[in-house]
Short mmCIF file of N, CA and C and ligand atoms in Angstrom, two decimals:
data_model
loop_
_atom_site.label_atom_id
_atom_site.label_comp_id
_atom_site.label_asym_id
_atom_site.label_seq_id
_atom_site.Cartn_x
_atom_site.Cartn_y
_atom_site.Cartn_z
N MET S 21 145.32 157.63 75.52
CA MET S 21 144.95 159.47 75.62
C MET S 21 145.84 158.88 77.21
N ARG S 22 145.86 160.71 76.56
CA ARG S 22 146.69 161.23 77.52
C ARG S 22 145.80 162.67 77.71
N ILE S 23 144.98 162.74 79.14
CA ILE S 23 144.66 163.91 79.91
C ILE S 23 145.77 164.78 80.32
N THR S 24 145.43 165.90 79.67
CA THR S 24 145.79 166.96 80.43
C THR S 24 145.22 168.20 80.59
N ALA S 25 144.85 168.13 82.68
CA ALA S 25 144.17 169.32 82.53
C ALA S 25 144.55 170.09 84.05
N THR S 26 144.69 171.28 85.05
CA THR S 26 144.70 172.35 85.96
C THR S 26 143.29 171.00 86.81
N VAL S 27 144.36 170.85 87.68
CA VAL S 27 143.86 170.30 88.84
C VAL S 27 144.16 170.62 90.29
N ASN S 28 143.38 171.20 91.20
CA ASN S 28 143.79 172.08 92.40
C ASN S 28 144.89 172.83 91.69
N GLY S 29 145.18 173.01 90.34
CA GLY S 29 145.68 174.70 90.66
C GLY S 29 146.48 174.30 89.27
N GLU S 30 146.95 172.45 89.27
CA GLU S 30 148.44 171.62 89.12
C GLU S 30 148.09 172.10 87.61
N THR S 31 148.77 172.19 86.95
CA THR S 31 148.50 170.81 85.51
C THR S 31 149.34 169.35 85.53
N ARG S 32 148.43 168.64 85.73
CA ARG S 32 147.84 167.50 85.02
C ARG S 32 148.25 167.13 84.76
N GLN S 33 149.12 165.78 83.91
CA GLN S 33 148.40 164.32 82.67
C GLN S 33 148.14 163.18 82.99
N ALA S 34 147.99 162.20 83.04
CA ALA S 34 147.74 160.89 82.97
C ALA S 34 147.43 160.96 81.44
N ASP S 35 147.90 159.31 81.14
CA ASP S 35 148.21 158.58 79.94
C ASP S 35 147.69 157.43 79.74
N ASP S 36 147.82 156.66 78.96
CA ASP S 36 147.43 155.93 78.80
C ASP S 36 146.02 155.46 79.62
N VAL S 37 145.01 156.22 79.60
CA VAL S 37 143.08 156.10 79.78
C VAL S 37 142.74 156.52 78.44
N TRP S 38 141.47 154.98 79.23
CA TRP S 38 140.98 153.90 78.18
C TRP S 38 139.42 155.52 77.51
N GLU S 39 139.21 154.64 77.07
CA GLU S 39 137.90 155.97 76.16
C GLU S 39 136.86 155.45 77.38
N GLY S 40 136.14 154.50 78.14
CA GLY S 40 135.02 154.76 78.51
C GLY S 40 135.37 154.48 80.05
N GLU S 41 137.01 155.22 80.69
CA GLU S 41 137.10 155.27 82.05
C GLU S 41 136.63 156.56 82.86
N SER S 42 136.51 156.99 84.12
CA SER S 42 135.65 158.22 84.51
C SER S 42 137.18 159.13 84.98
N LEU S 43 136.70 160.25 84.90
CA LEU S 43 136.92 161.82 85.58
C LEU S 43 136.94 160.85 87.61
N LEU S 44 136.20 161.11 88.16
CA LEU S 44 136.93 159.50 89.57
C LEU S 44 138.08 158.74 89.33
N TYR S 45 138.34 158.13 88.07
CA TYR S 45 139.28 157.11 88.52
C TYR S 45 140.10 157.30 87.98
N VAL S 46 140.23 158.69 86.87
CA VAL S 46 141.67 159.35 86.73
C VAL S 46 141.88 160.24 88.05
N LEU S 47 141.76 159.95 88.69
CA LEU S 47 141.48 161.75 89.85
C LEU S 47 142.19 160.55 91.22
N ARG S 48 141.61 159.79 91.52
CA ARG S 48 142.18 158.50 92.86
C ARG S 48 143.20 157.52 91.95
N GLU S 49 143.11 156.80 91.04
CA GLU S 49 143.93 155.91 90.87
C GLU S 49 144.61 156.33 90.15
N ARG S 50 144.77 157.28 88.77
CA ARG S 50 146.29 157.41 87.94
C ARG S 50 146.88 159.26 88.95
N MET S 51 145.99 160.02 89.08
CA MET S 51 146.63 161.62 90.16
C MET S 51 147.23 161.36 91.42
N GLY S 52 146.59 160.30 92.44
CA GLY S 52 146.72 159.86 93.95
C GLY S 52 146.35 160.41 94.39
N LEU S 53 145.05 160.83 94.31
CA LEU S 53 143.77 162.15 94.60
C LEU S 53 142.80 161.10 95.24
N PRO S 54 142.49 160.56 96.78
CA PRO S 54 141.24 159.64 96.64
C PRO S 54 140.93 159.94 97.87
N GLY S 55 140.59 161.67 97.58
CA GLY S 55 139.67 162.92 98.32
C GLY S 55 137.95 162.78 97.67
N SER S 56 137.33 162.33 96.84
CA SER S 56 136.49 161.92 96.32
C SER S 56 136.28 160.61 96.44
N LYS S 57 135.69 160.71 96.64
CA LYS S 57 135.37 159.41 97.04
C LYS S 57 133.87 158.28 96.01
N ASN S 58 134.43 156.96 95.72
CA ASN S 58 133.65 156.15 95.42
C ASN S 58 133.17 154.82 95.73
N ALA S 59 131.70 155.58 95.44
CA ALA S 59 130.14 154.22 96.83
C ALA S 59 129.99 154.00 95.69
N CYS S 60 128.98 154.59 94.71
CA CYS S 60 127.91 153.96 93.71
C CYS S 60 128.26 153.96 91.97
N GLU S 61 129.86 154.90 92.03
CA GLU S 61 129.72 155.12 90.38
C GLU S 61 128.74 155.42 89.85
N GLN S 62 127.51 155.34 90.13
CA GLN S 62 126.49 155.88 89.44
C GLN S 62 125.37 157.04 88.93
N GLY S 63 127.31 158.59 90.13
CA GLY S 63 125.73 159.53 90.28
C GLY S 63 124.63 159.81 90.93
N GLU S 64 124.70 159.00 91.86
CA GLU S 64 123.31 158.54 92.67
C GLU S 64 123.48 159.12 93.76
N CYS S 65 125.15 160.16 94.54
CA CYS S 65 124.89 159.62 96.49
C CYS S 65 126.24 160.92 96.36
N GLY S 66 126.98 161.00 95.35
CA GLY S 66 126.76 161.89 95.54
C GLY S 66 128.72 162.96 96.29
N SER S 67 128.99 161.35 96.24
CA SER S 67 130.37 161.13 97.28
C SER S 67 131.64 161.12 96.31
N CYS S 68 131.37 161.63 95.58
CA CYS S 68 132.55 161.52 94.54
C CYS S 68 132.47 163.75 93.64
N THR S 69 131.47 164.40 94.49
CA THR S 69 130.80 165.28 93.60
C THR S 69 132.76 166.32 93.68
N VAL S 70 132.98 166.91 92.31
CA VAL S 70 134.36 167.43 91.97
C VAL S 70 134.08 168.98 91.32
N TYR S 71 134.59 169.86 91.62
CA TYR S 71 134.35 171.42 90.70
C TYR S 71 135.01 170.74 88.83
N LEU S 72 134.00 171.45 87.50
CA LEU S 72 134.79 170.69 87.28
C LEU S 72 134.28 172.48 86.44
N ASP S 73 135.41 173.24 85.79
CA ASP S 73 135.09 174.32 85.88
C ASP S 73 134.62 174.47 86.97
N ASP S 74 133.47 175.57 86.92
CA ASP S 74 132.83 176.03 87.34
C ASP S 74 131.80 175.98 87.72
N ALA S 75 131.68 174.42 87.74
CA ALA S 75 130.39 173.59 88.00
C ALA S 75 130.18 172.17 88.61
N VAL S 76 129.35 172.55 90.31
CA VAL S 76 130.16 170.42 91.06
C VAL S 76 128.63 169.45 89.79
N VAL S 77 130.34 168.83 89.48
CA VAL S 77 129.97 167.17 88.64
C VAL S 77 129.72 166.17 90.03
N CYS S 78 129.56 164.86 89.93
CA CYS S 78 129.37 163.89 89.62
C CYS S 78 130.58 163.09 89.24
N ALA S 79 131.67 162.69 89.17
CA ALA S 79 133.82 162.53 88.71
C ALA S 79 133.01 161.36 88.50
N CYS S 80 132.32 160.48 89.10
CA CYS S 80 131.94 159.10 88.36
C CYS S 80 131.12 159.23 87.06
N LEU S 81 130.52 160.42 86.82
CA LEU S 81 129.46 160.65 85.23
C LEU S 81 130.85 161.04 84.73
N VAL S 82 131.82 161.95 84.69
CA VAL S 82 132.54 162.47 83.57
C VAL S 82 133.40 161.36 83.12
N ALA S 83 133.12 160.97 81.80
CA ALA S 83 134.32 160.64 81.08
C ALA S 83 135.28 160.78 81.13
N ALA S 84 136.11 160.87 81.29
CA ALA S 84 138.16 161.39 81.53
C ALA S 84 138.65 162.67 80.47
N GLY S 85 137.82 162.10 79.72
CA GLY S 85 138.29 163.15 78.13
C GLY S 85 137.80 163.60 78.20
N GLN S 86 136.43 164.04 78.51
CA GLN S 86 135.98 165.22 78.58
C GLN S 86 136.75 166.36 79.68
N ALA S 87 137.35 166.20 80.53
CA ALA S 87 138.32 167.03 81.23
C ALA S 87 139.14 167.75 80.91
N GLN S 88 139.99 167.27 79.39
CA GLN S 88 141.00 167.19 78.68
C GLN S 88 140.63 169.06 78.89
N GLY S 89 141.96 170.00 79.18
CA GLY S 89 141.60 171.06 78.97
C GLY S 89 141.19 172.16 80.01
N ARG S 90 140.34 171.11 81.21
CA ARG S 90 139.40 171.99 82.30
C ARG S 90 140.26 172.27 83.12
N ARG S 91 139.43 173.06 83.83
CA ARG S 91 140.36 172.29 84.63
C ARG S 91 139.17 171.98 86.25
N ILE S 92 139.62 171.23 87.24
CA ILE S 92 139.10 170.72 87.88
C ILE S 92 139.70 171.15 89.78
N VAL S 93 138.65 171.04 90.72
CA VAL S 93 138.90 170.87 92.04
C VAL S 93 138.20 169.71 92.64
N THR S 94 139.05 169.20 93.44
CA THR S 94 138.68 168.33 94.27
C THR S 94 138.70 169.18 95.37
N VAL S 95 138.16 168.02 96.87
CA VAL S 95 138.38 168.84 98.16
C VAL S 95 139.30 168.80 98.45
N GLU S 96 140.51 168.11 97.99
CA GLU S 96 141.96 168.20 98.53
C GLU S 96 142.24 169.92 98.48
N GLY S 97 141.36 170.50 96.13
CA GLY S 97 142.19 171.83 96.40
C GLY S 97 141.27 173.01 97.15
N LEU S 98 140.51 172.89 98.46
CA LEU S 98 140.01 173.73 99.42
C LEU S 98 140.69 174.07 99.83
N ALA S 99 141.53 172.73 100.83
CA ALA S 99 142.49 173.75 101.97
C ALA S 99 143.35 174.14 101.17
N ARG S 100 144.44 175.60 102.66
CA ARG S 100 145.38 175.90 101.45
C ARG S 100 146.02 175.36 102.48
N GLY S 101 147.15 175.11 101.61
CA GLY S 101 148.37 173.59 102.68
C GLY S 101 147.67 173.19 103.72
N ASP S 102 148.00 173.24 104.77
CA ASP S 102 147.92 172.74 106.26
C ASP S 102 146.48 173.41 106.51
N SER S 103 146.26 174.63 106.59
CA SER S 103 144.76 174.64 106.50
C SER S 103 143.68 174.63 106.48
N LEU S 104 142.63 174.29 107.15
CA LEU S 104 141.40 173.53 106.74
C LEU S 104 140.79 174.92 106.11
N HIS S 105 140.05 175.09 104.30
CA HIS S 105 138.42 175.75 104.98
C HIS S 105 137.17 175.76 105.67
N PRO S 106 137.37 176.97 105.40
CA PRO S 106 136.54 177.31 107.10
C PRO S 106 135.70 176.20 106.51
N VAL S 107 134.64 175.64 104.99
CA VAL S 107 133.52 174.90 105.02
C VAL S 107 134.16 173.48 105.84
N GLN S 108 135.87 173.67 105.33
CA GLN S 108 136.24 171.88 106.14
C GLN S 108 136.16 172.30 107.47
N GLN S 109 136.12 173.15 108.07
CA GLN S 109 136.65 173.48 109.14
C GLN S 109 135.12 173.14 110.41
N ALA S 110 134.27 174.20 109.53
CA ALA S 110 133.04 173.51 109.87
C ALA S 110 132.38 172.30 110.52
N PHE S 111 132.53 172.21 109.49
CA PHE S 111 132.57 170.56 109.51
C PHE S 111 132.97 169.72 110.13
N VAL S 112 134.69 169.74 110.26
CA VAL S 112 135.05 169.16 111.91
C VAL S 112 134.27 169.84 113.34
N ASP S 113 134.16 171.25 113.32
CA ASP S 113 133.41 171.37 114.63
C ASP S 113 131.73 171.44 115.14
N ALA S 114 131.45 171.04 113.65
CA ALA S 114 129.42 171.04 114.61
C ALA S 114 129.78 169.06 114.36
N GLY S 115 131.17 168.70 113.93
CA GLY S 115 130.61 166.74 114.38
C GLY S 115 129.91 166.98 113.95
N ALA S 116 130.38 167.08 112.17
CA ALA S 116 129.12 166.80 111.36
C ALA S 116 129.96 165.32 110.30
N VAL S 117 131.23 164.91 110.57
CA VAL S 117 131.75 163.69 109.48
C VAL S 117 131.95 162.78 110.71
N GLN S 118 131.38 161.57 110.89
CA GLN S 118 131.29 160.38 111.01
C GLN S 118 132.17 160.13 110.31
N CYS S 119 131.16 158.67 110.15
CA CYS S 119 132.89 157.47 108.92
C CYS S 119 133.96 158.96 108.04
N GLY S 120 132.82 159.02 107.29
CA GLY S 120 134.01 160.17 106.52
C GLY S 120 134.03 160.18 104.99
N PHE S 121 132.32 159.33 104.80
CA PHE S 121 132.70 158.69 103.40
C PHE S 121 132.39 159.29 102.41
N CYS S 122 130.95 160.25 102.86
CA CYS S 122 130.21 160.93 102.31
C CYS S 122 130.82 162.81 102.08
N THR S 123 131.20 162.49 103.05
CA THR S 123 131.31 164.11 103.82
C THR S 123 132.70 164.74 102.27
N PRO S 124 133.27 163.79 101.47
CA PRO S 124 134.17 165.15 100.40
C PRO S 124 133.42 165.99 99.72
N GLY S 125 132.44 165.47 98.91
CA GLY S 125 131.26 165.26 98.35
C GLY S 125 130.46 166.39 99.18
N LEU S 126 130.09 166.40 100.15
CA LEU S 126 129.23 167.27 100.90
C LEU S 126 130.24 168.53 100.64
N LEU S 127 131.06 167.83 101.36
CA LEU S 127 132.48 169.61 101.47
C LEU S 127 132.33 170.47 100.06
N VAL S 128 132.88 170.23 98.86
CA VAL S 128 132.16 170.90 97.75
C VAL S 128 130.31 171.18 97.73
N ALA S 129 130.10 170.61 97.10
CA ALA S 129 129.12 170.36 97.38
C ALA S 129 128.29 172.17 98.98
N ALA S 130 128.71 171.77 99.69
CA ALA S 130 128.46 172.99 100.32
C ALA S 130 129.23 174.55 99.78
N HIS S 131 130.47 174.29 99.43
CA HIS S 131 131.84 174.68 99.41
C HIS S 131 130.94 176.88 98.06
N ASP S 132 130.92 175.22 96.84
CA ASP S 132 129.71 175.44 96.11
C ASP S 132 128.16 176.23 96.76
N LEU S 133 128.03 175.96 97.09
CA LEU S 133 126.11 176.86 97.18
C LEU S 133 126.77 178.29 98.48
N LEU S 134 127.68 177.47 99.54
CA LEU S 134 127.99 178.89 100.36
C LEU S 134 128.30 180.34 99.07
N ALA S 135 129.03 180.16 98.04
CA ALA S 135 129.62 180.89 96.75
C ALA S 135 128.64 181.58 96.06
N ARG S 136 127.32 180.36 95.91
CA ARG S 136 126.45 180.93 95.54
C ARG S 136 125.19 182.39 96.22
N ASP S 137 125.46 181.48 97.32
CA ASP S 137 124.30 182.33 98.03
C ASP S 137 125.23 182.10 99.59
N PRO S 138 125.57 182.95 100.40
CA PRO S 138 126.82 183.85 101.03
C PRO S 138 125.43 183.03 102.66
N ASP S 139 123.74 183.59 102.21
CA ASP S 139 123.20 182.91 104.05
C ASP S 139 121.96 181.94 103.39
N PRO S 140 122.48 180.87 102.95
CA PRO S 140 121.06 179.79 103.06
C PRO S 140 120.42 179.59 103.32
N ALA S 141 118.47 179.61 103.60
CA ALA S 141 117.56 179.71 104.83
C ALA S 141 117.88 177.63 104.66
N ASP S 142 118.10 177.02 105.46
CA ASP S 142 117.81 175.83 105.48
C ASP S 142 117.04 174.90 104.44
N ALA S 143 116.00 175.55 103.81
CA ALA S 143 115.21 174.91 102.43
C ALA S 143 116.43 175.07 101.37
N ASP S 144 117.40 175.74 101.71
CA ASP S 144 118.66 175.70 99.79
C ASP S 144 119.76 175.39 100.72
N VAL S 145 119.88 175.07 101.64
CA VAL S 145 120.80 174.44 101.92
C VAL S 145 120.63 172.43 101.41
N ARG S 146 119.20 172.84 102.47
CA ARG S 146 118.92 170.83 102.58
C ARG S 146 118.78 170.89 100.77
N GLU S 147 118.29 171.55 99.94
CA GLU S 147 118.18 171.22 98.76
C GLU S 147 119.34 171.35 97.67
N ALA S 148 120.33 172.45 98.13
CA ALA S 148 121.53 171.49 97.43
C ALA S 148 122.95 170.96 97.99
N LEU S 149 122.09 170.30 98.96
CA LEU S 149 122.45 169.02 99.33
C LEU S 149 121.84 167.86 99.20
N ALA S 150 120.53 167.95 98.53
CA ALA S 150 119.45 166.40 97.80
C ALA S 150 120.64 165.65 97.54
N GLY S 151 121.90 166.56 96.68
CA GLY S 151 122.21 164.95 95.06
C GLY S 151 122.69 164.35 96.50
N ASN S 152 123.80 164.48 98.07
CA ASN S 152 124.85 163.86 98.82
C ASN S 152 124.52 163.27 99.80
N LEU S 153 123.97 161.62 99.45
CA LEU S 153 123.33 161.01 100.58
C LEU S 153 124.84 160.64 102.14
N CYS S 154 123.47 161.01 102.99
CA CYS S 154 125.33 159.81 104.30
C CYS S 154 123.64 159.57 105.10
N ARG S 155 125.04 158.24 105.35
CA ARG S 155 123.94 157.54 105.76
C ARG S 155 124.22 156.80 107.31
N CYS S 156 125.21 157.94 107.89
CA CYS S 156 125.26 158.46 109.08
C CYS S 156 125.14 159.60 110.59
N THR S 157 124.59 160.51 109.03
CA THR S 157 124.43 161.40 111.07
C THR S 157 122.95 161.87 110.96
N GLY S 158 122.33 161.73 109.58
CA GLY S 158 121.06 162.73 110.12
C GLY S 158 120.87 163.68 109.55
N TYR S 159 122.47 164.08 109.12
CA TYR S 159 122.43 165.45 108.12
C TYR S 159 121.79 166.88 109.15
N GLU S 160 121.91 166.80 110.55
CA GLU S 160 121.27 168.03 111.05
C GLU S 160 122.79 168.36 111.20
N LYS S 161 123.24 167.22 111.93
CA LYS S 161 125.06 168.26 111.80
C LYS S 161 125.35 168.74 110.43
N ILE S 162 125.17 167.95 109.73
CA ILE S 162 124.97 168.68 108.37
C ILE S 162 125.04 169.81 108.06
N LEU S 163 124.07 169.68 108.36
CA LEU S 163 123.17 171.25 108.37
C LEU S 163 123.83 172.36 108.84
N GLU S 164 124.27 171.76 110.41
CA GLU S 164 124.77 173.12 111.32
C GLU S 164 126.31 173.29 110.80
N ALA S 165 126.79 172.70 110.25
CA ALA S 165 128.09 173.04 109.48
C ALA S 165 128.00 173.66 109.01
N VAL S 166 126.27 173.33 107.54
CA VAL S 166 126.75 174.83 106.55
C VAL S 166 126.41 176.18 106.94
N ARG S 167 125.85 176.51 108.73
CA ARG S 167 125.33 177.26 109.13
C ARG S 167 126.59 177.86 108.95
N LEU S 168 126.91 176.85 110.72
CA LEU S 168 128.28 177.57 111.58
C LEU S 168 129.62 178.38 109.73
N ALA S 169 129.73 177.74 109.10
CA ALA S 169 130.57 177.77 107.69
C ALA S 169 130.47 179.86 107.57
N ALA S 170 128.51 179.66 106.89
CA ALA S 170 128.21 180.66 106.17
C ALA S 170 128.51 181.77 107.48
N ALA S 171 128.34 181.64 108.87
CA ALA S 171 128.60 183.01 109.43
C ALA S 171 129.82 183.07 110.08
N ARG S 172 130.70 182.48 109.75
CA ARG S 172 132.04 182.62 109.90
C ARG S 172 133.29 182.63 108.63
N LEU S 173 132.49 182.44 107.30
CA LEU S 173 132.66 183.36 106.41
C LEU S 173 132.18 184.69 105.92
N SER S 174 130.57 185.44 106.38
CA SER S 174 130.56 185.79 106.96
C SER S 174 130.81 187.40 107.83
N GLU S 175 131.33 186.43 108.56
CA GLU S 175 132.40 187.65 110.02
C GLU S 175 133.58 187.58 108.86
N ALA S 176 134.37 187.03 108.83
CA ALA S 176 135.36 186.91 107.20
C ALA S 176 135.95 188.29 106.71
N GLY S 177 134.48 188.94 106.19
CA GLY S 177 134.74 189.69 105.81
C GLY S 177 133.44 189.20 103.56
N PRO S 178 133.82 190.46 103.17
CA PRO S 178 133.26 191.07 101.41
C PRO S 178 133.60 188.90 101.17
N PRO S 179 133.00 188.34 100.02
CA PRO S 179 133.40 187.25 99.24
C PRO S 179 134.96 188.01 98.60
N GLY S 180 135.70 187.10 98.74
CA GLY S 180 136.80 187.35 97.99
C GLY S 180 138.51 186.53 97.68
N SER S 181 138.01 185.51 99.18
CA SER S 181 139.32 185.18 99.53
C SER S 181 138.81 183.63 99.40
N GLU S 182 137.79 183.23 99.57
CA GLU S 182 137.03 181.75 100.01
C GLU S 182 136.49 181.39 99.02
N LEU S 183 135.93 181.94 98.22
CA LEU S 183 135.15 180.79 97.89
C LEU S 183 134.90 180.70 96.06
N PRO S 184 133.97 179.69 95.43
CA PRO S 184 134.58 179.64 93.78
C PRO S 184 134.79 180.74 93.52
N GLY S 185 135.64 181.02 92.32
CA GLY S 185 136.07 182.41 91.85
C GLY S 185 136.24 182.98 92.55
N HIS S 186 137.04 182.94 93.72
CA HIS S 186 137.06 183.53 94.48
C HIS S 186 138.58 183.13 95.71
N GLY S 187 139.33 182.80 94.45
CA GLY S 187 140.41 182.16 95.83
C GLY S 187 140.29 180.38 95.44
N LEU S 188 139.19 179.69 93.88
CA LEU S 188 140.44 178.06 93.97
C LEU S 188 140.84 177.65 93.31
N PRO S 189 141.82 177.09 93.63
CA PRO S 189 142.93 176.75 92.91
C PRO S 189 142.96 176.76 91.76
N GLY S 190 144.18 177.62 90.70
CA GLY S 190 143.99 177.35 88.71
C GLY S 190 142.07 178.47 88.47
N GLY S 191 141.76 178.90 89.94
CA GLY S 191 140.61 179.97 89.08
C GLY S 191 141.19 181.45 88.69
N GLU S 192 140.47 182.76 88.34
CA GLU S 192 140.91 183.71 87.98
C GLU S 192 141.17 184.40 88.87
N ALA S 193 141.08 183.75 90.20
CA ALA S 193 141.30 184.97 91.08
C ALA S 193 142.01 184.72 91.94
N SER S 194 142.50 183.32 92.21
CA SER S 194 143.39 182.90 92.67
C SER S 194 144.84 182.94 92.52
S1 LIG G 662 130.05 157.40 92.89
FE1 LIG G 662 129.55 159.04 92.11
S2 LIG G 662 127.60 159.78 92.20
FE2 LIG G 662 128.04 158.30 93.99
S1 LIG G 663 129.62 160.53 108.26
FE1 LIG G 663 129.07 158.73 107.16
S2 LIG G 663 127.38 158.62 105.15
FE2 LIG G 663 128.26 160.90 105.87
#
């Protein structure tokens, strides 16, 4: 079957998709977007987290056919050209990236959290990122990164340009 979806703001098609194929496979292998990682393929690790419309999902658990006509944003879609999104930059600056395998999923999940709650308590950050496993960092640097991103986004002014529904590719306000 053919799948057509808006991916990171562009209309993309994939042909000859078989019915059991996952959205993660389509993104990585058919659309050339390897940012979303395939670690467990069972919905356990969060490394494949993407936006499907306005919700974050594990792309490994979404059948490709469910993406038909939908809006998808991957970690590649958070940046603007050569400029990292403030959430991405904060992960770099806080040293929250080691092997990096978990990072794309954490970035999408943190982006979503800060869109819903610009000043989350640590407990809320932990809860929001509980589905994203990291075996390298011990999570403290990740918490620091989310705090840093929240502070920078709040200094940058009211929401409106950086967060979902507020500037994601293909979103209403982009
Ligand atoms: S690869 Fe999808 S949750 Fe682990
Ligand atoms: S940085 Fe290696 S799994 Fe998180």
